[in-house]
PDB file of C-alpha atoms in Angstrom:
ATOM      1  CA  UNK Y   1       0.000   0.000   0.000  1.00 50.00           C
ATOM      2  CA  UNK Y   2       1.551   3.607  -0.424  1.00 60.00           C
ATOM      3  CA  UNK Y   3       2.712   5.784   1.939  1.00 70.00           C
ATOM      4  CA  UNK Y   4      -0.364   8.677   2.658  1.00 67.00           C
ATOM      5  CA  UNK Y   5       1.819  11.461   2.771  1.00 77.00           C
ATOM      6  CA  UNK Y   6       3.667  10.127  -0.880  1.00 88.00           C
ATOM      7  CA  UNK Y   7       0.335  10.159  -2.466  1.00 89.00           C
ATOM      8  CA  UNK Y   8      -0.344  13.110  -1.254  1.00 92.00           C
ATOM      9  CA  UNK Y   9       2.943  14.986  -2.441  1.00 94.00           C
ATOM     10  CA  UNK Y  10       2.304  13.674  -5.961  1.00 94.00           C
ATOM     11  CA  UNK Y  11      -1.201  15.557  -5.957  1.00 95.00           C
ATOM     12  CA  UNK Y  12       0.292  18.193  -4.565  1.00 96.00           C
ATOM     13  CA  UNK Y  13       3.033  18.724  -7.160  1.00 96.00           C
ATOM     14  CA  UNK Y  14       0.022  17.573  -9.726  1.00 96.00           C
ATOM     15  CA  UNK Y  15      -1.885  20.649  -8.429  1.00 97.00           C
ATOM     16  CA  UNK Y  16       0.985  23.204  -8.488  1.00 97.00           C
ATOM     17  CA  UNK Y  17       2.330  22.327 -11.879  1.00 96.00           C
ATOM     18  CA  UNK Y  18      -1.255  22.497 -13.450  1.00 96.00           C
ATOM     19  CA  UNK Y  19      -3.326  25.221 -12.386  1.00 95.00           C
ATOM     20  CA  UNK Y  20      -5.239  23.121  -9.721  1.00 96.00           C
ATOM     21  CA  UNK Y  21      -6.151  20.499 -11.435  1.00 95.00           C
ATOM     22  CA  UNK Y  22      -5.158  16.866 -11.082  1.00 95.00           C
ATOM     23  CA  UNK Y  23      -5.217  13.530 -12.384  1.00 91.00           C
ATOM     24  CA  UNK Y  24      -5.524   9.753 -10.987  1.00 89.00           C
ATOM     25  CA  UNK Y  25      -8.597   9.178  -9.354  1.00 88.00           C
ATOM     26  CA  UNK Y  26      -9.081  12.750  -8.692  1.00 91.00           C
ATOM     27  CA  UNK Y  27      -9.417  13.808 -12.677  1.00 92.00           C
ATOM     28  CA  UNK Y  28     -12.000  16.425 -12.618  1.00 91.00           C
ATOM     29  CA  UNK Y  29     -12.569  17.072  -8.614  1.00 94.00           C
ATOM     30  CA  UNK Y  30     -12.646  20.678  -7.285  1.00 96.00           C
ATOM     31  CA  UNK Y  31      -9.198  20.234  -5.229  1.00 97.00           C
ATOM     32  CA  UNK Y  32      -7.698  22.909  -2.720  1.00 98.00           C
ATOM     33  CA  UNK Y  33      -4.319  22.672  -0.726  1.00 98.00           C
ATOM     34  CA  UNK Y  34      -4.799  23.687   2.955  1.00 98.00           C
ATOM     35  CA  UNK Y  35      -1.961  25.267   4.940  1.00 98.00           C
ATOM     36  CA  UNK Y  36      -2.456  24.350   8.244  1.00 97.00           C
ATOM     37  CA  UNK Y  37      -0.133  24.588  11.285  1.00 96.00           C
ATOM     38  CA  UNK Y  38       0.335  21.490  13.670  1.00 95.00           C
ATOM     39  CA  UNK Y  39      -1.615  22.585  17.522  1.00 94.00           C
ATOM     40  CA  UNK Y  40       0.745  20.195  18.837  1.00 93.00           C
ATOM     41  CA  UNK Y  41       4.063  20.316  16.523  1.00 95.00           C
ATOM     42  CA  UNK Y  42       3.738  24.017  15.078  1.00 95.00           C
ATOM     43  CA  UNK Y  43       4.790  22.673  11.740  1.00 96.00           C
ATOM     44  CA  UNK Y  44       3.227  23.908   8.847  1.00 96.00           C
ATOM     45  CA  UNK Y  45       1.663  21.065   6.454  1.00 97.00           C
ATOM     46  CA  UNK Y  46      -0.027  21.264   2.994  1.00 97.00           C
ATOM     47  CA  UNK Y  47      -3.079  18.953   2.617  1.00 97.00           C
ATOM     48  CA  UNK Y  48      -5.034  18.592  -0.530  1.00 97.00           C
ATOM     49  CA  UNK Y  49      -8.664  18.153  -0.391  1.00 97.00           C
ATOM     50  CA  UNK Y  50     -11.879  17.919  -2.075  1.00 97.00           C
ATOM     51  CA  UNK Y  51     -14.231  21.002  -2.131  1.00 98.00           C
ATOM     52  CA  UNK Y  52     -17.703  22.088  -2.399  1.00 98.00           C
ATOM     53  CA  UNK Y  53     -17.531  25.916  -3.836  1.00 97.00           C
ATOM     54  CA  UNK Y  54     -19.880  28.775  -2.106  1.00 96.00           C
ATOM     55  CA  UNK Y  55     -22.809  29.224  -4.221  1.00 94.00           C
ATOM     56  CA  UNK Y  56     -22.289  33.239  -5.357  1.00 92.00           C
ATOM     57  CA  UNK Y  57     -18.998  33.519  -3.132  1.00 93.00           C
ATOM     58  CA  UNK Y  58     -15.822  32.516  -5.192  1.00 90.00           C
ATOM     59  CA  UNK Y  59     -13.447  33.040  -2.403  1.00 92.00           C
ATOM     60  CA  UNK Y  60     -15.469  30.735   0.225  1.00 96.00           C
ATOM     61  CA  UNK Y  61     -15.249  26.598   0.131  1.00 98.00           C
ATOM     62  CA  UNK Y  62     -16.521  23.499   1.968  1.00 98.00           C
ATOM     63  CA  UNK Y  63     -14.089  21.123   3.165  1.00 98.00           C
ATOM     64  CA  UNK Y  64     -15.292  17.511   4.418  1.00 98.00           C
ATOM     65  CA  UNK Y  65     -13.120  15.812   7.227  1.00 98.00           C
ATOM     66  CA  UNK Y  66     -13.829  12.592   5.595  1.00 97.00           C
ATOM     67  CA  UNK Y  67     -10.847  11.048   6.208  1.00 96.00           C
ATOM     68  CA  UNK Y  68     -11.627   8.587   3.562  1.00 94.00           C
ATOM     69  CA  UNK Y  69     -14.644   7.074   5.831  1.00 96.00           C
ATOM     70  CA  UNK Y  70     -12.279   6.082   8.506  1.00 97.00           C
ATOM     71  CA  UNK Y  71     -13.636   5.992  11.656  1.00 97.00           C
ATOM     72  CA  UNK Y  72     -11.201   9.500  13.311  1.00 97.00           C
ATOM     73  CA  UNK Y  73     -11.824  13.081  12.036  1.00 98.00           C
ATOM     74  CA  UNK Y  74      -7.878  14.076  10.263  1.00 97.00           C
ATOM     75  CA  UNK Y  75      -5.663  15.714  11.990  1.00 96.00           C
ATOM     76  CA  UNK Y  76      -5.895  19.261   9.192  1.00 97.00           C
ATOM     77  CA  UNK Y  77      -9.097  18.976  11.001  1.00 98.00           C
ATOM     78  CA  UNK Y  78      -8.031  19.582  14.463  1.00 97.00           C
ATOM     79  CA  UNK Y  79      -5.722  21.786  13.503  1.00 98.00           C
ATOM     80  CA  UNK Y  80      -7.824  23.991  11.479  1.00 98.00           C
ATOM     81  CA  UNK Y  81     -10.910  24.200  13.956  1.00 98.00           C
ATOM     82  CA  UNK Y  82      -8.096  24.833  16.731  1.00 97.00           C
ATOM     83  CA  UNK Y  83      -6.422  28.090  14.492  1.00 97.00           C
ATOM     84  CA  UNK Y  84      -9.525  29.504  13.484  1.00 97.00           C
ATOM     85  CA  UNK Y  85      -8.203  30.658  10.316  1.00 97.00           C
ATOM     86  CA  UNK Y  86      -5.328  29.320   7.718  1.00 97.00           C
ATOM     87  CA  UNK Y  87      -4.500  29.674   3.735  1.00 97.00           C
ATOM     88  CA  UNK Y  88      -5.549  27.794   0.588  1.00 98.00           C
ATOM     89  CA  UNK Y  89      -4.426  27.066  -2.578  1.00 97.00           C
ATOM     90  CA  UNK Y  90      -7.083  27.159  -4.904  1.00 96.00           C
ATOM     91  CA  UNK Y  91      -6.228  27.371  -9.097  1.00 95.00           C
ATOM     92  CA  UNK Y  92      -3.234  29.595  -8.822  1.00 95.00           C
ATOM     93  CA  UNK Y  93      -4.058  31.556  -5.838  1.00 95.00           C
ATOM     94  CA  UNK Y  94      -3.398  31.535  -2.242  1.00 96.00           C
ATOM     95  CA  UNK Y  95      -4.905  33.178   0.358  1.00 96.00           C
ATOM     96  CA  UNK Y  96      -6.034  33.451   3.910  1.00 97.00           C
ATOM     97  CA  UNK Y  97      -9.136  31.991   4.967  1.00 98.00           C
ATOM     98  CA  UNK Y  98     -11.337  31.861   8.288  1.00 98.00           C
ATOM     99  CA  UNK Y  99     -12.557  28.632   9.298  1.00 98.00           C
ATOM    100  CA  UNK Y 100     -16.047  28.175  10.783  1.00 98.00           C
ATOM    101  CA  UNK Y 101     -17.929  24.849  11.312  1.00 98.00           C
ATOM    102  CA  UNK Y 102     -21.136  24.285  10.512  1.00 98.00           C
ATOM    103  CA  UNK Y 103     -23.902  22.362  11.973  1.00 98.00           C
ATOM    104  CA  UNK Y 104     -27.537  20.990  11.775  1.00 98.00           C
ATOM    105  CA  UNK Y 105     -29.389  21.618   8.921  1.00 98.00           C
ATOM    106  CA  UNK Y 106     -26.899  24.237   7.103  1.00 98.00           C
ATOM    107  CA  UNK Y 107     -24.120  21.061   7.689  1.00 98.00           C
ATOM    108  CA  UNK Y 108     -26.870  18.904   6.355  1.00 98.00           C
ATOM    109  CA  UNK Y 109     -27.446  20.608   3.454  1.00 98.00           C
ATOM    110  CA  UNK Y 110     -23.906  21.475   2.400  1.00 98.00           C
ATOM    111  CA  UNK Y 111     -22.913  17.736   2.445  1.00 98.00           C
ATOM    112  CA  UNK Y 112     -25.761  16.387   0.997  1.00 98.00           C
ATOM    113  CA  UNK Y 113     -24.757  18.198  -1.860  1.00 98.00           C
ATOM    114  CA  UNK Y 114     -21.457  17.187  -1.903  1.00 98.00           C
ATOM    115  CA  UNK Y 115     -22.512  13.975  -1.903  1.00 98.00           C
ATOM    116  CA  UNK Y 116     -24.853  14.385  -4.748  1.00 97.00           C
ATOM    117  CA  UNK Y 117     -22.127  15.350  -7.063  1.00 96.00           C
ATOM    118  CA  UNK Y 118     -19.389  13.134  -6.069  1.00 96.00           C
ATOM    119  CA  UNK Y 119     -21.345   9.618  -3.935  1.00 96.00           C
ATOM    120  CA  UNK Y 120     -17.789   8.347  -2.666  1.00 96.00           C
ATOM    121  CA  UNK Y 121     -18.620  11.185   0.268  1.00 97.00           C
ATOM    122  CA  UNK Y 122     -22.368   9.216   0.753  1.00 97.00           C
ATOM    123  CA  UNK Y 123     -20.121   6.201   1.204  1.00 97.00           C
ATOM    124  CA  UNK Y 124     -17.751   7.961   4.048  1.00 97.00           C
ATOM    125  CA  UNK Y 125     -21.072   8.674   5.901  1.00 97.00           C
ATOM    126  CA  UNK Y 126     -22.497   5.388   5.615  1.00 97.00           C
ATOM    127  CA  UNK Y 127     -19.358   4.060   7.049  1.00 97.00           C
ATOM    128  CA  UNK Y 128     -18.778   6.485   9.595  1.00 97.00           C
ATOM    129  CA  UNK Y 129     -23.035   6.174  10.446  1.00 96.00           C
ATOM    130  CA  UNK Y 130     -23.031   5.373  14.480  1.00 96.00           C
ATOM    131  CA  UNK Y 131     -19.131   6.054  15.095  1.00 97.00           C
ATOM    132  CA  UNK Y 132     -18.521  10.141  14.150  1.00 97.00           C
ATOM    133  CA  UNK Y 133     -20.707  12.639  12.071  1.00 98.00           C
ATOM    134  CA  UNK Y 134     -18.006  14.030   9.010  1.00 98.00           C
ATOM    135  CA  UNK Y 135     -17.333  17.581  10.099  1.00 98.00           C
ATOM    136  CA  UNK Y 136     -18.009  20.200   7.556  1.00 98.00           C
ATOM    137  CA  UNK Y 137     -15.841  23.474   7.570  1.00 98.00           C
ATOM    138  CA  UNK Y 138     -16.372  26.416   5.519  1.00 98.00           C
ATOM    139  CA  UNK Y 139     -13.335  28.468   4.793  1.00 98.00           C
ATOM    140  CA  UNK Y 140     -13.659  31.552   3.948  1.00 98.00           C
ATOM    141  CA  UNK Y 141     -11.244  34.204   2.188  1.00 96.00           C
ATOM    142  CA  UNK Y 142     -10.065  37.268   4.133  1.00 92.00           C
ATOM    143  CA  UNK Y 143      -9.526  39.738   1.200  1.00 72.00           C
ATOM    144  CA  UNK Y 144      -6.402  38.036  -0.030  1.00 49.00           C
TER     145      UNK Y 144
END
């Protein structure tokens, strides 16, 4: 099996050398890079992600703490609900963001639609169903 944080540089260097977009089995997903600091280690990582865009807001996104179904939020996800804010990558910008996480019916909503467009995220519920409900973040840009 490959190493997580392997795959993850490939997309990473996938994303940077083509405008945001990448290939494999993410061909065609909306992808961001968060820049997230460690609560514990203070080291900065880079994390790419799947997004939802803001509906009539091009600077705001939806992230999904997925972590591929597995039963423990990710750590980006601790980290970035700890911060408060961080940066993005999105296309060829960067740019700070706030981070605010959102419940009920509004988090309802926002994944159901994520799920709608791409059904691998209905899947991540179903197997997280009884064990953690996937946090959804919004991140949204701070004028950058």
């Amino acid at each position: 099996m490959s190493d997580p944080d392997d795959v993850n540089q490939r997309i990473i260097a996938d994303f940077r050398a083509n405008g945001g977009r990448v290939g494999g089995p993410f061909a065609g997903a909306p992808m961001v890079l968060l820049h997230h600091t460690g609560r514990k280690s203070g080291k900065e990582f880079v994390t790419p992600t799947m997004y939802l865009p803001a509906e009539g807001d091009e600077d705001t996104v939806y992230v999904f703490a997925s972590n591929g179904g597995a039963p423990a939020n990710p750590n980006w996800y601790h980290n970035l609900t700890t911060a408060g804010s961080a940066r993005i990558e999105r296309g060829t910008r960067t740019f700070p963001v706030s981070v605010r996480e959102l419940t009920g019916g509004e988090r309802e909503a926002v994944y159901a639609e994520q799920a709608h467009r791409f059904p691998g995220f209905a899947g991540y519920a179903e197997q997280t169903r009884g064990i953690r409900t996937i946090p959804v973040l919004e991140l949204k840009g701070l004028g950058g």
